[in-house]
Amino acid sequence: MSHIPGPPVPPIIGHTLKIAKDSYGTQQDYIRRYGPVYKTKMLGVWRVNLCGPEALEYVLLDKEKIFSSAGGWDALQRIYPGGLILQDFDGHRQNRRIMMAAFRASAIRDYRERMGNVMADLIATWPDDRPFDFYTAIKSLTLRMGGAVFMGLPLDGALAKKINRAITDEIRASVTLIRQPIPLTPMWHGVRGRDFLRETFRKMIPERRAAGGDDFFSQMCLATDEDGHGWSEDEILNQFNLLIMAAHDTTATSMTVMMAALGAHPNWQQRLVEEVESLGDAPLNEEALGRMVETDKVFREALRLVPPVPFIPRMATRDFHWKGFDIPAGTSLALNPGVTMLSPDLFTNPTVFDPDRFSPERAEDRIHRFAWSPFGGGAHKCLGMHFATMQVKLFMATLLRQRRIALPQGTPAWQRMPIPKPKGGLPVLLAKA
Ligand code: HEM
């Protein structure tokens, strides 16, 4: 790949430390110096970075079936083998059709009702007279709610607690640097967590297949494509395991970014309070959530500023040509939706929190189909996009009916990699409204 431009490579560590320390700043600097196609070396692996909305469109829409998601997300293989994101092309398409059954409108309505029932109770457990770390609290809330909505388990039962621990261990293992399950390392805990989850959920499959249920796991036990094909036990376990991971930190991060933004911009908090008040005391059903257009704009802006998935990896399965460069089969690729969404070529004052950029009059995201792409696109586009939007609106409406947001220590700096999160947490004071 000597014909592909890129920065000089420090021996042994390559660009690993520089990118880990300031991934956005480093990428922006490299794009300025080397253009939208450049190579870097991280953790011993050469990667070609294809930057900007055209690259996202070309690779994610993948009209010639060149780009493998399984090859790109290879690091997840040990913990999440067989999950949708680790499959490609025809096999992936078939499994995705089955998974869609768990995301149909009536299932989403059931999840919303289940979630609505527990959310207010969980929020009520948060203190209203002293600050606490919102990031830790929302991760715990989404996990506890996940027990009910994803698995149909009683909130806070002993089993739900063990399951949540195992899920956390798996997620930690998926981003750890030591990839072998050496005893007591995060990967070791992650592999044990995965085994525990498989064992636990395998036992539940016969009962859920027989009786059904309005939670994701039960829906996946029963899911079939249009031709009536469903999953084997192993397939259910693999797909469900990945689904929990895909759903968890992503939503928790975006809610944290929204809280930080609303605390820092009282005018926007007021706009959302008025929007929620305009819904009255009516149940937060589809119609009510559909009216939360201001909340939707804030969510979209949060996803633009701190996307939970700031880069998307792929592996080329064949040689291809892009922007004047021949790139060989077997090359690891990185797409950069995070930095793309901060490009001044696409968004006005891109680092400023300005949700009105998504208003119909301004519609800045319409400048290019992939200008705003926090959920990816093409065959692997996030299946949980509508679910996540619903969850976020339900959360905001429930919270702002009871509380007001203040940030006693101001806005945090954001760690971008490997999982975006506020450095040092997000202390909030949620006083009674
Ligand atoms: C704000 C929240 C979320 C964000 C930003 C997000 C982002 C993404 C992105 C960027 C991808 C594509 C990755 C790629 O192409 O390599 C993806 C895939 C996926 N997401 Fe999400 N996600 C979110 C929430 C959820 C939720 C709540 C669920 C489930 C309830 C979910 C389920 C999935 C699944 C199953 C895939 C794999 C789809 C496939 O490979 O066909 N996501 N997500």
mmCIF file with all atom_site columns, N, CA, C and O in Angstrom, residues 319-360:
data_model
loop_
_atom_site.group_PDB
_atom_site.id
_atom_site.type_symbol
_atom_site.label_atom_id
_atom_site.label_alt_id
_atom_site.label_comp_id
_atom_site.label_asym_id
_atom_site.label_entity_id
_atom_site.label_seq_id
_atom_site.pdbx_PDB_ins_code
_atom_site.Cartn_x
_atom_site.Cartn_y
_atom_site.Cartn_z
_atom_site.occupancy
_atom_site.B_iso_or_equiv
_atom_site.pdbx_formal_charge
_atom_site.auth_seq_id
_atom_site.auth_comp_id
_atom_site.auth_asym_id
_atom_site.auth_atom_id
_atom_site.pdbx_PDB_model_num
ATOM 1   N N  . ASP A 1 319 ? -10.312 -6.458 -4.801 1.00 0.00 ? 319 ASP A N  1
ATOM 2   C CA . ASP A 1 319 ? -9.642  -5.194 -5.134 1.00 0.00 ? 319 ASP A CA 1
ATOM 3   C C  . ASP A 1 319 ? -10.712 -4.187 -5.548 1.00 0.00 ? 319 ASP A C  1
ATOM 4   O O  . ASP A 1 319 ? -11.719 -4.569 -6.167 1.00 0.00 ? 319 ASP A O  1
ATOM 5   N N  . PHE A 1 320 ? -10.497 -2.915 -5.222 1.00 0.00 ? 320 PHE A N  1
ATOM 6   C CA . PHE A 1 320 ? -11.422 -1.888 -5.721 1.00 0.00 ? 320 PHE A CA 1
ATOM 7   C C  . PHE A 1 320 ? -10.655 -0.587 -5.923 1.00 0.00 ? 320 PHE A C  1
ATOM 8   O O  . PHE A 1 320 ? -9.496  -0.445 -5.499 1.00 0.00 ? 320 PHE A O  1
ATOM 9   N N  . HIS A 1 321 ? -11.331 0.358  -6.558 1.00 0.00 ? 321 HIS A N  1
ATOM 10  C CA . HIS A 1 321 ? -10.705 1.628  -6.924 1.00 0.00 ? 321 HIS A CA 1
ATOM 11  C C  . HIS A 1 321 ? -11.540 2.743  -6.309 1.00 0.00 ? 321 HIS A C  1
ATOM 12  O O  . HIS A 1 321 ? -12.757 2.755  -6.462 1.00 0.00 ? 321 HIS A O  1
ATOM 13  N N  . TRP A 1 322 ? -10.881 3.637  -5.577 1.00 0.00 ? 322 TRP A N  1
ATOM 14  C CA . TRP A 1 322 ? -11.657 4.726  -4.955 1.00 0.00 ? 322 TRP A CA 1
ATOM 15  C C  . TRP A 1 322 ? -10.837 6.013  -4.963 1.00 0.00 ? 322 TRP A C  1
ATOM 16  O O  . TRP A 1 322 ? -9.691  6.007  -4.522 1.00 0.00 ? 322 TRP A O  1
ATOM 17  N N  . LYS A 1 323 ? -11.437 7.086  -5.522 1.00 0.00 ? 323 LYS A N  1
ATOM 18  C CA . LYS A 1 323 ? -10.810 8.419  -5.540 1.00 0.00 ? 323 LYS A CA 1
ATOM 19  C C  . LYS A 1 323 ? -9.366  8.358  -6.057 1.00 0.00 ? 323 LYS A C  1
ATOM 20  O O  . LYS A 1 323 ? -8.445  8.933  -5.458 1.00 0.00 ? 323 LYS A O  1
ATOM 21  N N  . GLY A 1 324 ? -9.146  7.591  -7.121 1.00 0.00 ? 324 GLY A N  1
ATOM 22  C CA . GLY A 1 324 ? -7.825  7.558  -7.747 1.00 0.00 ? 324 GLY A CA 1
ATOM 23  C C  . GLY A 1 324 ? -6.881  6.525  -7.169 1.00 0.00 ? 324 GLY A C  1
ATOM 24  O O  . GLY A 1 324 ? -5.741  6.421  -7.621 1.00 0.00 ? 324 GLY A O  1
ATOM 25  N N  . PHE A 1 325 ? -7.323  5.756  -6.155 1.00 0.00 ? 325 PHE A N  1
ATOM 26  C CA . PHE A 1 325 ? -6.419  4.768  -5.538 1.00 0.00 ? 325 PHE A CA 1
ATOM 27  C C  . PHE A 1 325 ? -6.910  3.346  -5.788 1.00 0.00 ? 325 PHE A C  1
ATOM 28  O O  . PHE A 1 325 ? -8.107  3.071  -5.670 1.00 0.00 ? 325 PHE A O  1
ATOM 29  N N  . ASP A 1 326 ? -5.953  2.464  -6.123 1.00 0.00 ? 326 ASP A N  1
ATOM 30  C CA . ASP A 1 326 ? -6.268  1.033  -6.175 1.00 0.00 ? 326 ASP A CA 1
ATOM 31  C C  . ASP A 1 326 ? -6.059  0.477  -4.772 1.00 0.00 ? 326 ASP A C  1
ATOM 32  O O  . ASP A 1 326 ? -4.964  0.624  -4.194 1.00 0.00 ? 326 ASP A O  1
ATOM 33  N N  . ILE A 1 327 ? -7.092  -0.165 -4.248 1.00 0.00 ? 327 ILE A N  1
ATOM 34  C CA . ILE A 1 327 ? -6.983  -0.699 -2.879 1.00 0.00 ? 327 ILE A CA 1
ATOM 35  C C  . ILE A 1 327 ? -7.190  -2.209 -2.960 1.00 0.00 ? 327 ILE A C  1
ATOM 36  O O  . ILE A 1 327 ? -8.185  -2.681 -3.519 1.00 0.00 ? 327 ILE A O  1
ATOM 37  N N  . PRO A 1 328 ? -6.220  -2.981 -2.423 1.00 0.00 ? 328 PRO A N  1
ATOM 38  C CA . PRO A 1 328 ? -6.269  -4.439 -2.640 1.00 0.00 ? 328 PRO A CA 1
ATOM 39  C C  . PRO A 1 328 ? -7.241  -5.180 -1.719 1.00 0.00 ? 328 PRO A C  1
ATOM 40  O O  . PRO A 1 328 ? -7.554  -4.704 -0.620 1.00 0.00 ? 328 PRO A O  1
ATOM 41  N N  . ALA A 1 329 ? -7.680  -6.352 -2.199 1.00 0.00 ? 329 ALA A N  1
ATOM 42  C CA . ALA A 1 329 ? -8.501  -7.255 -1.372 1.00 0.00 ? 329 ALA A CA 1
ATOM 43  C C  . ALA A 1 329 ? -7.768  -7.523 -0.066 1.00 0.00 ? 329 ALA A C  1
ATOM 44  O O  . ALA A 1 329 ? -6.540  -7.595 -0.040 1.00 0.00 ? 329 ALA A O  1
ATOM 45  N N  . GLY A 1 330 ? -8.519  -7.668 1.010  1.00 0.00 ? 330 GLY A N  1
ATOM 46  C CA . GLY A 1 330 ? -7.912  -7.971 2.306  1.00 0.00 ? 330 GLY A CA 1
ATOM 47  C C  . GLY A 1 330 ? -7.590  -6.729 3.117  1.00 0.00 ? 330 GLY A C  1
ATOM 48  O O  . GLY A 1 330 ? -7.177  -6.841 4.271  1.00 0.00 ? 330 GLY A O  1
ATOM 49  N N  . THR A 1 331 ? -7.790  -5.525 2.519  1.00 0.00 ? 331 THR A N  1
ATOM 50  C CA . THR A 1 331 ? -7.471  -4.300 3.266  1.00 0.00 ? 331 THR A CA 1
ATOM 51  C C  . THR A 1 331 ? -8.553  -3.999 4.312  1.00 0.00 ? 331 THR A C  1
ATOM 52  O O  . THR A 1 331 ? -9.740  -4.083 4.025  1.00 0.00 ? 331 THR A O  1
ATOM 53  N N  . SER A 1 332 ? -8.104  -3.642 5.524  1.00 0.00 ? 332 SER A N  1
ATOM 54  C CA . SER A 1 332 ? -9.043  -3.165 6.554  1.00 0.00 ? 332 SER A CA 1
ATOM 55  C C  . SER A 1 332 ? -9.356  -1.713 6.265  1.00 0.00 ? 332 SER A C  1
ATOM 56  O O  . SER A 1 332 ? -8.447  -0.919 5.996  1.00 0.00 ? 332 SER A O  1
ATOM 57  N N  . LEU A 1 333 ? -10.627 -1.370 6.359  1.00 0.00 ? 333 LEU A N  1
ATOM 58  C CA . LEU A 1 333 ? -11.059 -0.002 6.033  1.00 0.00 ? 333 LEU A CA 1
ATOM 59  C C  . LEU A 1 333 ? -11.733 0.627  7.240  1.00 0.00 ? 333 LEU A C  1
ATOM 60  O O  . LEU A 1 333 ? -12.367 -0.073 8.035  1.00 0.00 ? 333 LEU A O  1
ATOM 61  N N  . ALA A 1 334 ? -11.614 1.953  7.342  1.00 0.00 ? 334 ALA A N  1
ATOM 62  C CA . ALA A 1 334 ? -12.374 2.667  8.377  1.00 0.00 ? 334 ALA A CA 1
ATOM 63  C C  . ALA A 1 334 ? -13.154 3.788  7.719  1.00 0.00 ? 334 ALA A C  1
ATOM 64  O O  . ALA A 1 334 ? -12.588 4.587  6.963  1.00 0.00 ? 334 ALA A O  1
ATOM 65  N N  . LEU A 1 335 ? -14.467 3.813  7.991  1.00 0.00 ? 335 LEU A N  1
ATOM 66  C CA . LEU A 1 335 ? -15.303 4.945  7.569  1.00 0.00 ? 335 LEU A CA 1
ATOM 67  C C  . LEU A 1 335 ? -15.481 5.827  8.786  1.00 0.00 ? 335 LEU A C  1
ATOM 68  O O  . LEU A 1 335 ? -15.513 5.335  9.909  1.00 0.00 ? 335 LEU A O  1
ATOM 69  N N  . ASN A 1 336 ? -15.660 7.121  8.550  1.00 0.00 ? 336 ASN A N  1
ATOM 70  C CA . ASN A 1 336 ? -15.614 8.031  9.687  1.00 0.00 ? 336 ASN A CA 1
ATOM 71  C C  . ASN A 1 336 ? -16.855 8.917  9.804  1.00 0.00 ? 336 ASN A C  1
ATOM 72  O O  . ASN A 1 336 ? -16.770 10.131 9.600  1.00 0.00 ? 336 ASN A O  1
ATOM 73  N N  . PRO A 1 337 ? -18.016 8.333  10.135 1.00 0.00 ? 337 PRO A N  1
ATOM 74  C CA . PRO A 1 337 ? -19.203 9.192  10.262 1.00 0.00 ? 337 PRO A CA 1
ATOM 75  C C  . PRO A 1 337 ? -19.022 10.283 11.322 1.00 0.00 ? 337 PRO A C  1
ATOM 76  O O  . PRO A 1 337 ? -19.549 11.395 11.163 1.00 0.00 ? 337 PRO A O  1
ATOM 77  N N  . GLY A 1 338 ? -18.267 9.995  12.397 1.00 0.00 ? 338 GLY A N  1
ATOM 78  C CA . GLY A 1 338 ? -18.091 10.978 13.474 1.00 0.00 ? 338 GLY A CA 1
ATOM 79  C C  . GLY A 1 338 ? -17.468 12.263 12.975 1.00 0.00 ? 338 GLY A C  1
ATOM 80  O O  . GLY A 1 338 ? -18.010 13.362 13.161 1.00 0.00 ? 338 GLY A O  1
ATOM 81  N N  . VAL A 1 339 ? -16.324 12.156 12.315 1.00 0.00 ? 339 VAL A N  1
ATOM 82  C CA . VAL A 1 339 ? -15.635 13.353 11.833 1.00 0.00 ? 339 VAL A CA 1
ATOM 83  C C  . VAL A 1 339 ? -16.406 13.981 10.661 1.00 0.00 ? 339 VAL A C  1
ATOM 84  O O  . VAL A 1 339 ? -16.467 15.207 10.528 1.00 0.00 ? 339 VAL A O  1
ATOM 85  N N  . THR A 1 340 ? -17.030 13.127 9.855  1.00 0.00 ? 340 THR A N  1
ATOM 86  C CA . THR A 1 340 ? -17.833 13.656 8.735  1.00 0.00 ? 340 THR A CA 1
ATOM 87  C C  . THR A 1 340 ? -18.923 14.594 9.261  1.00 0.00 ? 340 THR A C  1
ATOM 88  O O  . THR A 1 340 ? -19.164 15.668 8.690  1.00 0.00 ? 340 THR A O  1
ATOM 89  N N  . MET A 1 341 ? -19.556 14.204 10.358 1.00 0.00 ? 341 MET A N  1
ATOM 90  C CA . MET A 1 341 ? -20.669 15.016 10.873 1.00 0.00 ? 341 MET A CA 1
ATOM 91  C C  . MET A 1 341 ? -20.200 16.312 11.530 1.00 0.00 ? 341 MET A C  1
ATOM 92  O O  . MET A 1 341 ? -21.003 17.141 11.926 1.00 0.00 ? 341 MET A O  1
ATOM 93  N N  . LEU A 1 342 ? -18.878 16.480 11.647 1.00 0.00 ? 342 LEU A N  1
ATOM 94  C CA . LEU A 1 342 ? -18.346 17.752 12.162 1.00 0.00 ? 342 LEU A CA 1
ATOM 95  C C  . LEU A 1 342 ? -17.680 18.550 11.046 1.00 0.00 ? 342 LEU A C  1
ATOM 96  O O  . LEU A 1 342 ? -16.924 19.502 11.309 1.00 0.00 ? 342 LEU A O  1
ATOM 97  N N  . SER A 1 343 ? -17.961 18.197 9.806  1.00 0.00 ? 343 SER A N  1
ATOM 98  C CA . SER A 1 343 ? -17.291 18.889 8.705  1.00 0.00 ? 343 SER A CA 1
ATOM 99  C C  . SER A 1 343 ? -17.958 20.233 8.396  1.00 0.00 ? 343 SER A C  1
ATOM 100 O O  . SER A 1 343 ? -19.176 20.295 8.195  1.00 0.00 ? 343 SER A O  1
ATOM 101 N N  . PRO A 1 344 ? -17.165 21.309 8.334  1.00 0.00 ? 344 PRO A N  1
ATOM 102 C CA . PRO A 1 344 ? -17.744 22.620 7.991  1.00 0.00 ? 344 PRO A CA 1
ATOM 103 C C  . PRO A 1 344 ? -18.244 22.659 6.547  1.00 0.00 ? 344 PRO A C  1
ATOM 104 O O  . PRO A 1 344 ? -18.997 23.555 6.180  1.00 0.00 ? 344 PRO A O  1
ATOM 105 N N  . ASP A 1 345 ? -17.837 21.679 5.728  1.00 0.00 ? 345 ASP A N  1
ATOM 106 C CA . ASP A 1 345 ? -18.367 21.637 4.356  1.00 0.00 ? 345 ASP A CA 1
ATOM 107 C C  . ASP A 1 345 ? -19.823 21.174 4.337  1.00 0.00 ? 345 ASP A C  1
ATOM 108 O O  . ASP A 1 345 ? -20.524 21.360 3.349  1.00 0.00 ? 345 ASP A O  1
ATOM 109 N N  . LEU A 1 346 ? -20.237 20.538 5.432  1.00 0.00 ? 346 LEU A N  1
ATOM 110 C CA . LEU A 1 346 ? -21.595 19.973 5.454  1.00 0.00 ? 346 LEU A CA 1
ATOM 111 C C  . LEU A 1 346 ? -22.513 20.724 6.415  1.00 0.00 ? 346 LEU A C  1
ATOM 112 O O  . LEU A 1 346 ? -23.697 20.907 6.143  1.00 0.00 ? 346 LEU A O  1
ATOM 113 N N  . PHE A 1 347 ? -21.972 21.156 7.573  1.00 0.00 ? 347 PHE A N  1
ATOM 114 C CA . PHE A 1 347 ? -22.806 21.760 8.618  1.00 0.00 ? 347 PHE A CA 1
ATOM 115 C C  . PHE A 1 347 ? -22.277 23.137 9.006  1.00 0.00 ? 347 PHE A C  1
ATOM 116 O O  . PHE A 1 347 ? -21.063 23.330 9.140  1.00 0.00 ? 347 PHE A O  1
ATOM 117 N N  . THR A 1 348 ? -23.204 24.085 9.214  1.00 0.00 ? 348 THR A N  1
ATOM 118 C CA . THR A 1 348 ? -22.807 25.431 9.640  1.00 0.00 ? 348 THR A CA 1
ATOM 119 C C  . THR A 1 348 ? -22.301 25.376 11.079 1.00 0.00 ? 348 THR A C  1
ATOM 120 O O  . THR A 1 348 ? -22.961 24.752 11.929 1.00 0.00 ? 348 THR A O  1
ATOM 121 N N  . ASN A 1 349 ? -21.207 26.059 11.369 1.00 0.00 ? 349 ASN A N  1
ATOM 122 C CA . ASN A 1 349 ? -20.622 26.050 12.724 1.00 0.00 ? 349 ASN A CA 1
ATOM 123 C C  . ASN A 1 349 ? -20.749 24.658 13.349 1.00 0.00 ? 349 ASN A C  1
ATOM 124 O O  . ASN A 1 349 ? -21.483 24.454 14.322 1.00 0.00 ? 349 ASN A O  1
ATOM 125 N N  . PRO A 1 350 ? -20.049 23.685 12.782 1.00 0.00 ? 350 PRO A N  1
ATOM 126 C CA . PRO A 1 350 ? -20.351 22.291 13.112 1.00 0.00 ? 350 PRO A CA 1
ATOM 127 C C  . PRO A 1 350 ? -20.137 21.901 14.566 1.00 0.00 ? 350 PRO A C  1
ATOM 128 O O  . PRO A 1 350 ? -20.728 20.916 15.021 1.00 0.00 ? 350 PRO A O  1
ATOM 129 N N  . THR A 1 351 ? -19.312 22.639 15.324 1.00 0.00 ? 351 THR A N  1
ATOM 130 C CA . THR A 1 351 ? -19.104 22.201 16.713 1.00 0.00 ? 351 THR A CA 1
ATOM 131 C C  . THR A 1 351 ? -20.140 22.816 17.664 1.00 0.00 ? 351 THR A C  1
ATOM 132 O O  . THR A 1 351 ? -20.158 22.501 18.853 1.00 0.00 ? 351 THR A O  1
ATOM 133 N N  . VAL A 1 352 ? -20.981 23.704 17.139 1.00 0.00 ? 352 VAL A N  1
ATOM 134 C CA . VAL A 1 352 ? -21.960 24.388 18.001 1.00 0.00 ? 352 VAL A CA 1
ATOM 135 C C  . VAL A 1 352 ? -23.234 23.547 18.108 1.00 0.00 ? 352 VAL A C  1
ATOM 136 O O  . VAL A 1 352 ? -23.711 22.986 17.116 1.00 0.00 ? 352 VAL A O  1
ATOM 137 N N  . PHE A 1 353 ? -23.783 23.483 19.340 1.00 0.00 ? 353 PHE A N  1
ATOM 138 C CA . PHE A 1 353 ? -25.060 22.780 19.564 1.00 0.00 ? 353 PHE A CA 1
ATOM 139 C C  . PHE A 1 353 ? -26.189 23.637 19.001 1.00 0.00 ? 353 PHE A C  1
ATOM 140 O O  . PHE A 1 353 ? -26.486 24.710 19.515 1.00 0.00 ? 353 PHE A O  1
ATOM 141 N N  . ASP A 1 354 ? -26.793 23.199 17.925 1.00 0.00 ? 354 ASP A N  1
ATOM 142 C CA . ASP A 1 354 ? -27.794 24.006 17.232 1.00 0.00 ? 354 ASP A CA 1
ATOM 143 C C  . ASP A 1 354 ? -28.831 23.068 16.581 1.00 0.00 ? 354 ASP A C  1
ATOM 144 O O  . ASP A 1 354 ? -28.821 22.856 15.369 1.00 0.00 ? 354 ASP A O  1
ATOM 145 N N  . PRO A 1 355 ? -29.753 22.529 17.413 1.00 0.00 ? 355 PRO A N  1
ATOM 146 C CA . PRO A 1 355 ? -30.703 21.524 16.876 1.00 0.00 ? 355 PRO A CA 1
ATOM 147 C C  . PRO A 1 355 ? -31.578 22.062 15.753 1.00 0.00 ? 355 PRO A C  1
ATOM 148 O O  . PRO A 1 355 ? -32.080 21.277 14.944 1.00 0.00 ? 355 PRO A O  1
ATOM 149 N N  . ASP A 1 356 ? -31.741 23.401 15.671 1.00 0.00 ? 356 ASP A N  1
ATOM 150 C CA . ASP A 1 356 ? -32.580 23.946 14.598 1.00 0.00 ? 356 ASP A CA 1
ATOM 151 C C  . ASP A 1 356 ? -31.992 23.700 13.213 1.00 0.00 ? 356 ASP A C  1
ATOM 152 O O  . ASP A 1 356 ? -32.665 23.940 12.217 1.00 0.00 ? 356 ASP A O  1
ATOM 153 N N  . ARG A 1 357 ? -30.760 23.237 13.161 1.00 0.00 ? 357 ARG A N  1
ATOM 154 C CA . ARG A 1 357 ? -30.193 22.923 11.833 1.00 0.00 ? 357 ARG A CA 1
ATOM 155 C C  . ARG A 1 357 ? -31.001 21.781 11.182 1.00 0.00 ? 357 ARG A C  1
ATOM 156 O O  . ARG A 1 357 ? -30.927 21.588 9.989  1.00 0.00 ? 357 ARG A O  1
ATOM 157 N N  . PHE A 1 358 ? -31.768 21.049 12.018 1.00 0.00 ? 358 PHE A N  1
ATOM 158 C CA . PHE A 1 358 ? -32.580 19.952 11.463 1.00 0.00 ? 358 PHE A CA 1
ATOM 159 C C  . PHE A 1 358 ? -34.020 20.393 11.167 1.00 0.00 ? 358 PHE A C  1
ATOM 160 O O  . PHE A 1 358 ? -34.861 19.564 10.844 1.00 0.00 ? 358 PHE A O  1
ATOM 161 N N  . SER A 1 359 ? -34.312 21.716 11.333 1.00 0.00 ? 359 SER A N  1
ATOM 162 C CA . SER A 1 359 ? -35.678 22.182 11.049 1.00 0.00 ? 359 SER A CA 1
ATOM 163 C C  . SER A 1 359 ? -35.940 22.032 9.553  1.00 0.00 ? 359 SER A C  1
ATOM 164 O O  . SER A 1 359 ? -34.995 22.051 8.748  1.00 0.00 ? 359 SER A O  1
ATOM 165 N N  . PRO A 1 360 ? -37.214 21.926 9.163  1.00 0.00 ? 360 PRO A N  1
ATOM 166 C CA . PRO A 1 360 ? -37.516 21.759 7.725  1.00 0.00 ? 360 PRO A CA 1
ATOM 167 C C  . PRO A 1 360 ? -36.955 22.906 6.895  1.00 0.00 ? 360 PRO A C  1
ATOM 168 O O  . PRO A 1 360 ? -36.526 22.698 5.763  1.00 0.00 ? 360 PRO A O  1
#
